[in-house]
PDB file of C-alpha atoms in Angstrom:
ATOM      1  CA  UNK A   1      -7.040  -3.677 -11.379  1.00  0.00           C
ATOM      2  CA  UNK A   2      -3.549  -3.883 -12.817  1.00  0.00           C
ATOM      3  CA  UNK A   3      -4.066  -0.960 -15.197  1.00  0.00           C
ATOM      4  CA  UNK A   4      -5.000   1.662 -12.224  1.00  0.00           C
ATOM      5  CA  UNK A   5      -3.212   1.677  -9.034  1.00  0.00           C
ATOM      6  CA  UNK A   6      -5.914   3.677  -7.397  1.00  0.00           C
ATOM      7  CA  UNK A   7      -8.810   1.186  -8.145  1.00  0.00           C
ATOM      8  CA  UNK A   8      -6.512  -1.565  -7.343  1.00  0.00           C
ATOM      9  CA  UNK A   9      -5.969  -0.374  -3.883  1.00  0.00           C
ATOM     10  CA  UNK A  10      -9.717   0.248  -3.338  1.00  0.00           C
ATOM     11  CA  UNK A  11     -10.405  -3.275  -4.611  1.00  0.00           C
ATOM     12  CA  UNK A  12      -7.803  -4.778  -2.383  1.00  0.00           C
ATOM     13  CA  UNK A  13      -8.843  -2.727   0.583  1.00  0.00           C
ATOM     14  CA  UNK A  14     -12.592  -4.190   0.086  1.00  0.00           C
ATOM     15  CA  UNK A  15     -11.247  -7.529  -0.442  1.00  0.00           C
ATOM     16  CA  UNK A  16      -9.084  -7.669   2.713  1.00  0.00           C
ATOM     17  CA  UNK A  17     -12.005  -6.143   4.743  1.00  0.00           C
ATOM     18  CA  UNK A  18     -14.518  -8.655   3.233  1.00  0.00           C
ATOM     19  CA  UNK A  19     -15.185 -10.570   6.686  1.00  0.00           C
ATOM     20  CA  UNK A  20     -15.501  -7.357   8.655  1.00  0.00           C
ATOM     21  CA  UNK A  21     -17.802  -5.962   6.074  1.00  0.00           C
ATOM     22  CA  UNK A  22     -20.057  -8.969   6.045  1.00  0.00           C
ATOM     23  CA  UNK A  23     -20.488  -8.687   9.954  1.00  0.00           C
ATOM     24  CA  UNK A  24     -21.147  -5.041   9.565  1.00  0.00           C
ATOM     25  CA  UNK A  25     -23.732  -5.713   6.865  1.00  0.00           C
ATOM     26  CA  UNK A  26     -25.447  -8.133   9.234  1.00  0.00           C
ATOM     27  CA  UNK A  27     -25.379  -5.669  12.102  1.00  0.00           C
ATOM     28  CA  UNK A  28     -26.669  -2.816   9.801  1.00  0.00           C
ATOM     29  CA  UNK A  29     -29.438  -5.029   8.361  1.00  0.00           C
ATOM     30  CA  UNK A  30     -30.639  -6.077  12.000  1.00  0.00           C
ATOM     31  CA  UNK A  31     -30.597  -2.443  13.008  1.00  0.00           C
ATOM     32  CA  UNK A  32     -32.321  -1.259  10.011  1.00  0.00           C
ATOM     33  CA  UNK A  33     -35.043  -4.081  10.024  1.00  0.00           C
ATOM     34  CA  UNK A  34     -35.598  -3.135  13.897  1.00  0.00           C
ATOM     35  CA  UNK A  35     -36.170   0.434  12.832  1.00  0.00           C
ATOM     36  CA  UNK A  36     -38.480  -0.576   9.987  1.00  0.00           C
ATOM     37  CA  UNK A  37     -40.627  -2.777  12.299  1.00  0.00           C
ATOM     38  CA  UNK A  38     -40.609   0.131  14.988  1.00  0.00           C
ATOM     39  CA  UNK A  39     -41.714   2.536  12.234  1.00  0.00           C
ATOM     40  CA  UNK A  40     -44.552   0.368  11.062  1.00  0.00           C
ATOM     41  CA  UNK A  41     -45.779  -0.185  14.542  1.00  0.00           C
ATOM     42  CA  UNK A  42     -45.491   3.275  15.593  1.00  0.00           C
ATOM     43  CA  UNK A  43     -46.595   5.177  12.341  1.00  0.00           C
ATOM     44  CA  UNK A  44     -48.038   2.564   9.992  1.00  0.00           C
ATOM     45  CA  UNK A  45     -51.822   3.122  11.015  1.00  0.00           C
ATOM     46  CA  UNK A  46     -51.526   6.966  10.270  1.00  0.00           C
ATOM     47  CA  UNK A  47     -48.960   7.717   7.694  1.00  0.00           C
ATOM     48  CA  UNK A  48     -49.091   5.979   4.191  1.00  0.00           C
ATOM     49  CA  UNK A  49     -45.282   5.744   3.866  1.00  0.00           C
ATOM     50  CA  UNK A  50     -44.948   3.557   6.964  1.00  0.00           C
ATOM     51  CA  UNK A  51     -47.805   1.052   6.139  1.00  0.00           C
ATOM     52  CA  UNK A  52     -45.758  -1.848   5.092  1.00  0.00           C
ATOM     53  CA  UNK A  53     -42.224  -3.142   5.849  1.00  0.00           C
ATOM     54  CA  UNK A  54     -41.039  -2.455   2.365  1.00  0.00           C
ATOM     55  CA  UNK A  55     -42.510   1.134   2.463  1.00  0.00           C
ATOM     56  CA  UNK A  56     -40.938   1.702   5.871  1.00  0.00           C
ATOM     57  CA  UNK A  57     -37.572   0.471   4.672  1.00  0.00           C
ATOM     58  CA  UNK A  58     -37.737   2.943   1.684  1.00  0.00           C
ATOM     59  CA  UNK A  59     -38.717   5.604   4.109  1.00  0.00           C
ATOM     60  CA  UNK A  60     -35.745   4.793   6.266  1.00  0.00           C
ATOM     61  CA  UNK A  61     -33.543   4.992   3.355  1.00  0.00           C
ATOM     62  CA  UNK A  62     -34.983   8.408   2.338  1.00  0.00           C
ATOM     63  CA  UNK A  63     -34.198   9.474   6.025  1.00  0.00           C
ATOM     64  CA  UNK A  64     -30.567   8.401   5.626  1.00  0.00           C
ATOM     65  CA  UNK A  65     -30.198  10.532   2.475  1.00  0.00           C
ATOM     66  CA  UNK A  66     -32.183  13.488   3.890  1.00  0.00           C
ATOM     67  CA  UNK A  67     -35.047  13.203   1.715  1.00  0.00           C
ATOM     68  CA  UNK A  68     -37.520  12.635   4.471  1.00  0.00           C
ATOM     69  CA  UNK A  69     -37.731  14.889   7.419  1.00  0.00           C
ATOM     70  CA  UNK A  70     -39.066  14.717  10.888  1.00  0.00           C
ATOM     71  CA  UNK A  71     -42.329  16.807  10.276  1.00  0.00           C
ATOM     72  CA  UNK A  72     -44.437  13.995   9.278  1.00  0.00           C
ATOM     73  CA  UNK A  73     -43.460  11.905  12.324  1.00  0.00           C
ATOM     74  CA  UNK A  74     -44.001  14.834  14.705  1.00  0.00           C
ATOM     75  CA  UNK A  75     -47.460  15.475  13.278  1.00  0.00           C
ATOM     76  CA  UNK A  76     -48.357  11.791  14.536  1.00  0.00           C
ATOM     77  CA  UNK A  77     -46.738  11.890  17.842  1.00  0.00           C
ATOM     78  CA  UNK A  78     -44.377  14.748  18.759  1.00  0.00           C
ATOM     79  CA  UNK A  79     -42.189  13.063  21.329  1.00  0.00           C
ATOM     80  CA  UNK A  80     -42.084   9.596  19.741  1.00  0.00           C
ATOM     81  CA  UNK A  81     -41.507  10.928  16.257  1.00  0.00           C
ATOM     82  CA  UNK A  82     -38.525  13.135  17.444  1.00  0.00           C
ATOM     83  CA  UNK A  83     -37.116  10.270  19.606  1.00  0.00           C
ATOM     84  CA  UNK A  84     -37.426   7.926  16.637  1.00  0.00           C
ATOM     85  CA  UNK A  85     -36.057  10.285  14.104  1.00  0.00           C
ATOM     86  CA  UNK A  86     -33.000  11.393  16.381  1.00  0.00           C
ATOM     87  CA  UNK A  87     -32.268   7.869  17.444  1.00  0.00           C
ATOM     88  CA  UNK A  88     -32.331   6.451  13.991  1.00  0.00           C
ATOM     89  CA  UNK A  89     -30.026   9.221  12.788  1.00  0.00           C
ATOM     90  CA  UNK A  90     -27.659   8.878  15.548  1.00  0.00           C
ATOM     91  CA  UNK A  91     -27.621   5.125  15.483  1.00  0.00           C
ATOM     92  CA  UNK A  92     -27.655   4.380  11.748  1.00  0.00           C
ATOM     93  CA  UNK A  93     -26.221   7.562  10.148  1.00  0.00           C
ATOM     94  CA  UNK A  94     -23.582   8.614  12.626  1.00  0.00           C
ATOM     95  CA  UNK A  95     -22.520   5.440  14.442  1.00  0.00           C
ATOM     96  CA  UNK A  96     -22.874   2.809  11.870  1.00  0.00           C
ATOM     97  CA  UNK A  97     -21.425   4.751   8.857  1.00  0.00           C
ATOM     98  CA  UNK A  98     -18.499   5.638  11.131  1.00  0.00           C
ATOM     99  CA  UNK A  99     -17.957   1.999  11.882  1.00  0.00           C
ATOM    100  CA  UNK A 100     -18.056   1.257   8.303  1.00  0.00           C
ATOM    101  CA  UNK A 101     -15.435   4.065   7.759  1.00  0.00           C
ATOM    102  CA  UNK A 102     -13.375   2.603  10.360  1.00  0.00           C
ATOM    103  CA  UNK A 103     -13.313  -1.009   8.973  1.00  0.00           C
ATOM    104  CA  UNK A 104     -12.276   0.274   5.432  1.00  0.00           C
ATOM    105  CA  UNK A 105      -9.744   2.765   6.843  1.00  0.00           C
ATOM    106  CA  UNK A 106      -8.181   0.011   9.084  1.00  0.00           C
ATOM    107  CA  UNK A 107      -7.919  -2.435   5.974  1.00  0.00           C
ATOM    108  CA  UNK A 108      -6.542   0.490   3.920  1.00  0.00           C
ATOM    109  CA  UNK A 109      -3.840   1.166   6.561  1.00  0.00           C
ATOM    110  CA  UNK A 110      -2.903  -2.502   7.010  1.00  0.00           C
ATOM    111  CA  UNK A 111      -2.487  -2.722   3.095  1.00  0.00           C
ATOM    112  CA  UNK A 112      -0.439   0.486   3.033  1.00  0.00           C
ATOM    113  CA  UNK A 113       2.011  -1.041   5.525  1.00  0.00           C
ATOM    114  CA  UNK A 114       2.394  -4.100   3.423  1.00  0.00           C
ATOM    115  CA  UNK A 115       2.947  -2.246   0.470  1.00  0.00           C
ATOM    116  CA  UNK A 116       5.590  -0.244   2.175  1.00  0.00           C
ATOM    117  CA  UNK A 117       7.246  -3.339   3.462  1.00  0.00           C
ATOM    118  CA  UNK A 118       7.334  -4.870   0.043  1.00  0.00           C
ATOM    119  CA  UNK A 119       8.699  -1.490  -1.367  1.00  0.00           C
ATOM    120  CA  UNK A 120      11.359  -1.591   1.194  1.00  0.00           C
ATOM    121  CA  UNK A 121      12.371  -5.140   0.525  1.00  0.00           C
ATOM    122  CA  UNK A 122      12.501  -4.431  -3.172  1.00  0.00           C
ATOM    123  CA  UNK A 123      14.424  -1.291  -2.757  1.00  0.00           C
ATOM    124  CA  UNK A 124      16.795  -3.255  -0.407  1.00  0.00           C
ATOM    125  CA  UNK A 125      17.256  -5.805  -3.141  1.00  0.00           C
ATOM    126  CA  UNK A 126      17.755  -3.295  -5.606  1.00  0.00           C
ATOM    127  CA  UNK A 127      20.252  -1.567  -3.509  1.00  0.00           C
ATOM    128  CA  UNK A 128      22.142  -4.760  -3.035  1.00  0.00           C
ATOM    129  CA  UNK A 129      22.211  -5.305  -6.785  1.00  0.00           C
ATOM    130  CA  UNK A 130      23.355  -1.877  -7.324  1.00  0.00           C
ATOM    131  CA  UNK A 131      26.072  -2.408  -4.666  1.00  0.00           C
ATOM    132  CA  UNK A 132      26.999  -5.629  -6.184  1.00  0.00           C
ATOM    133  CA  UNK A 133      27.457  -4.090  -9.504  1.00  0.00           C
ATOM    134  CA  UNK A 134      29.555  -1.202  -8.003  1.00  0.00           C
ATOM    135  CA  UNK A 135      31.752  -3.761  -6.422  1.00  0.00           C
ATOM    136  CA  UNK A 136      32.171  -5.874  -9.437  1.00  0.00           C
ATOM    137  CA  UNK A 137      33.216  -2.628 -11.346  1.00  0.00           C
ATOM    138  CA  UNK A 138      35.478  -1.505  -8.563  1.00  0.00           C
ATOM    139  CA  UNK A 139      37.145  -4.999  -8.333  1.00  0.00           C
ATOM    140  CA  UNK A 140      37.819  -4.912 -12.122  1.00  0.00           C
ATOM    141  CA  UNK A 141      39.359  -1.388 -12.069  1.00  0.00           C
ATOM    142  CA  UNK A 142      41.540  -1.963  -9.159  1.00  0.00           C
ATOM    143  CA  UNK A 143      42.754  -5.335 -10.564  1.00  0.00           C
ATOM    144  CA  UNK A 144      43.377  -3.697 -13.966  1.00  0.00           C
ATOM    145  CA  UNK A 145      45.189  -0.866 -12.480  1.00  0.00           C
ATOM    146  CA  UNK A 146      47.398  -3.051 -10.125  1.00  0.00           C
ATOM    147  CA  UNK A 147      48.196  -5.232 -13.104  1.00  0.00           C
ATOM    148  CA  UNK A 148      49.366  -2.255 -15.051  1.00  0.00           C
ATOM    149  CA  UNK A 149      51.249  -0.571 -12.151  1.00  0.00           C
ATOM    150  CA  UNK A 150      53.032  -3.894 -11.294  1.00  0.00           C
ATOM    151  CA  UNK A 151      53.822  -4.549 -14.978  1.00  0.00           C
ATOM    152  CA  UNK A 152      55.291  -1.058 -15.296  1.00  0.00           C
ATOM    153  CA  UNK A 153      57.323  -1.498 -12.048  1.00  0.00           C
ATOM    154  CA  UNK A 154      58.570  -4.916 -13.328  1.00  0.00           C
ATOM    155  CA  UNK A 155      59.722  -3.383 -16.708  1.00  0.00           C
ATOM    156  CA  UNK A 156      61.282  -0.363 -14.992  1.00  0.00           C
ATOM    157  CA  UNK A 157      63.095  -2.524 -12.394  1.00  0.00           C
ATOM    158  CA  UNK A 158      64.312  -5.296 -14.532  1.00  0.00           C
ATOM    159  CA  UNK A 159      64.480  -3.726 -17.964  1.00  0.00           C
ATOM    160  CA  UNK A 160      66.378  -0.639 -17.428  1.00  0.00           C
ATOM    161  CA  UNK A 161      69.118   0.404 -19.892  1.00  0.00           C
ATOM    162  CA  UNK A 162      71.822  -0.647 -17.571  1.00  0.00           C
ATOM    163  CA  UNK A 163      70.322  -3.984 -16.986  1.00  0.00           C
ATOM    164  CA  UNK A 164      69.773  -4.505 -20.681  1.00  0.00           C
ATOM    165  CA  UNK A 165      73.292  -3.717 -21.281  1.00  0.00           C
ATOM    166  CA  UNK A 166      74.349  -6.289 -18.599  1.00  0.00           C
ATOM    167  CA  UNK A 167      71.993  -8.907 -20.113  1.00  0.00           C
ATOM    168  CA  UNK A 168      73.537  -8.179 -23.612  1.00  0.00           C
ATOM    169  CA  UNK A 169      77.016  -8.331 -22.440  1.00  0.00           C
ATOM    170  CA  UNK A 170      76.367 -11.626 -20.617  1.00  0.00           C
ATOM    171  CA  UNK A 171      74.770 -13.127 -23.693  1.00  0.00           C
ATOM    172  CA  UNK A 172      77.758 -11.991 -25.860  1.00  0.00           C
ATOM    173  CA  UNK A 173      80.200 -13.503 -23.365  1.00  0.00           C
ATOM    174  CA  UNK A 174      78.386 -16.835 -23.467  1.00  0.00           C
ATOM    175  CA  UNK A 175      78.354 -16.808 -27.202  1.00  0.00           C
ATOM    176  CA  UNK A 176      82.161 -16.204 -27.104  1.00  0.00           C
ATOM    177  CA  UNK A 177      82.938 -19.025 -24.788  1.00  0.00           C
TER     178      UNK A 177
END
């Protein structure tokens, strides 16, 4: 998970949606078993693939994948076969699969917003550290420049040639006294 960010986000999405996925799995299992029992009751006496609950579940799985068509069901009973097939596809294939996708997409969206908030916080902290570094460098250069400027002004003000001559004269006068 740590090596690939794509797989990491997939795993985190599934983990974040685990309770919703468990509820979905139970709902899917109930609907699937109900259709398997209906298939055994409606078509089990005539069609071999609907004789037992296990075979009916396998046939329903083939219906989901598109391997089992409506023709055998229509041969047994045209109206009930068509209604059973259409109802199963609409309820299981379209409705429940879309609910599954909605659960996963909702979890993915919430993880994305959490990741964006973490990225913004990290970027904010990084910007503050960068700004702090700029502040410290600017403070150093301003202080250094100010000291250099002040020292030069002091030297110019107090150590001009005239001032030096005065200082020398004063010291010589003091020596003579």
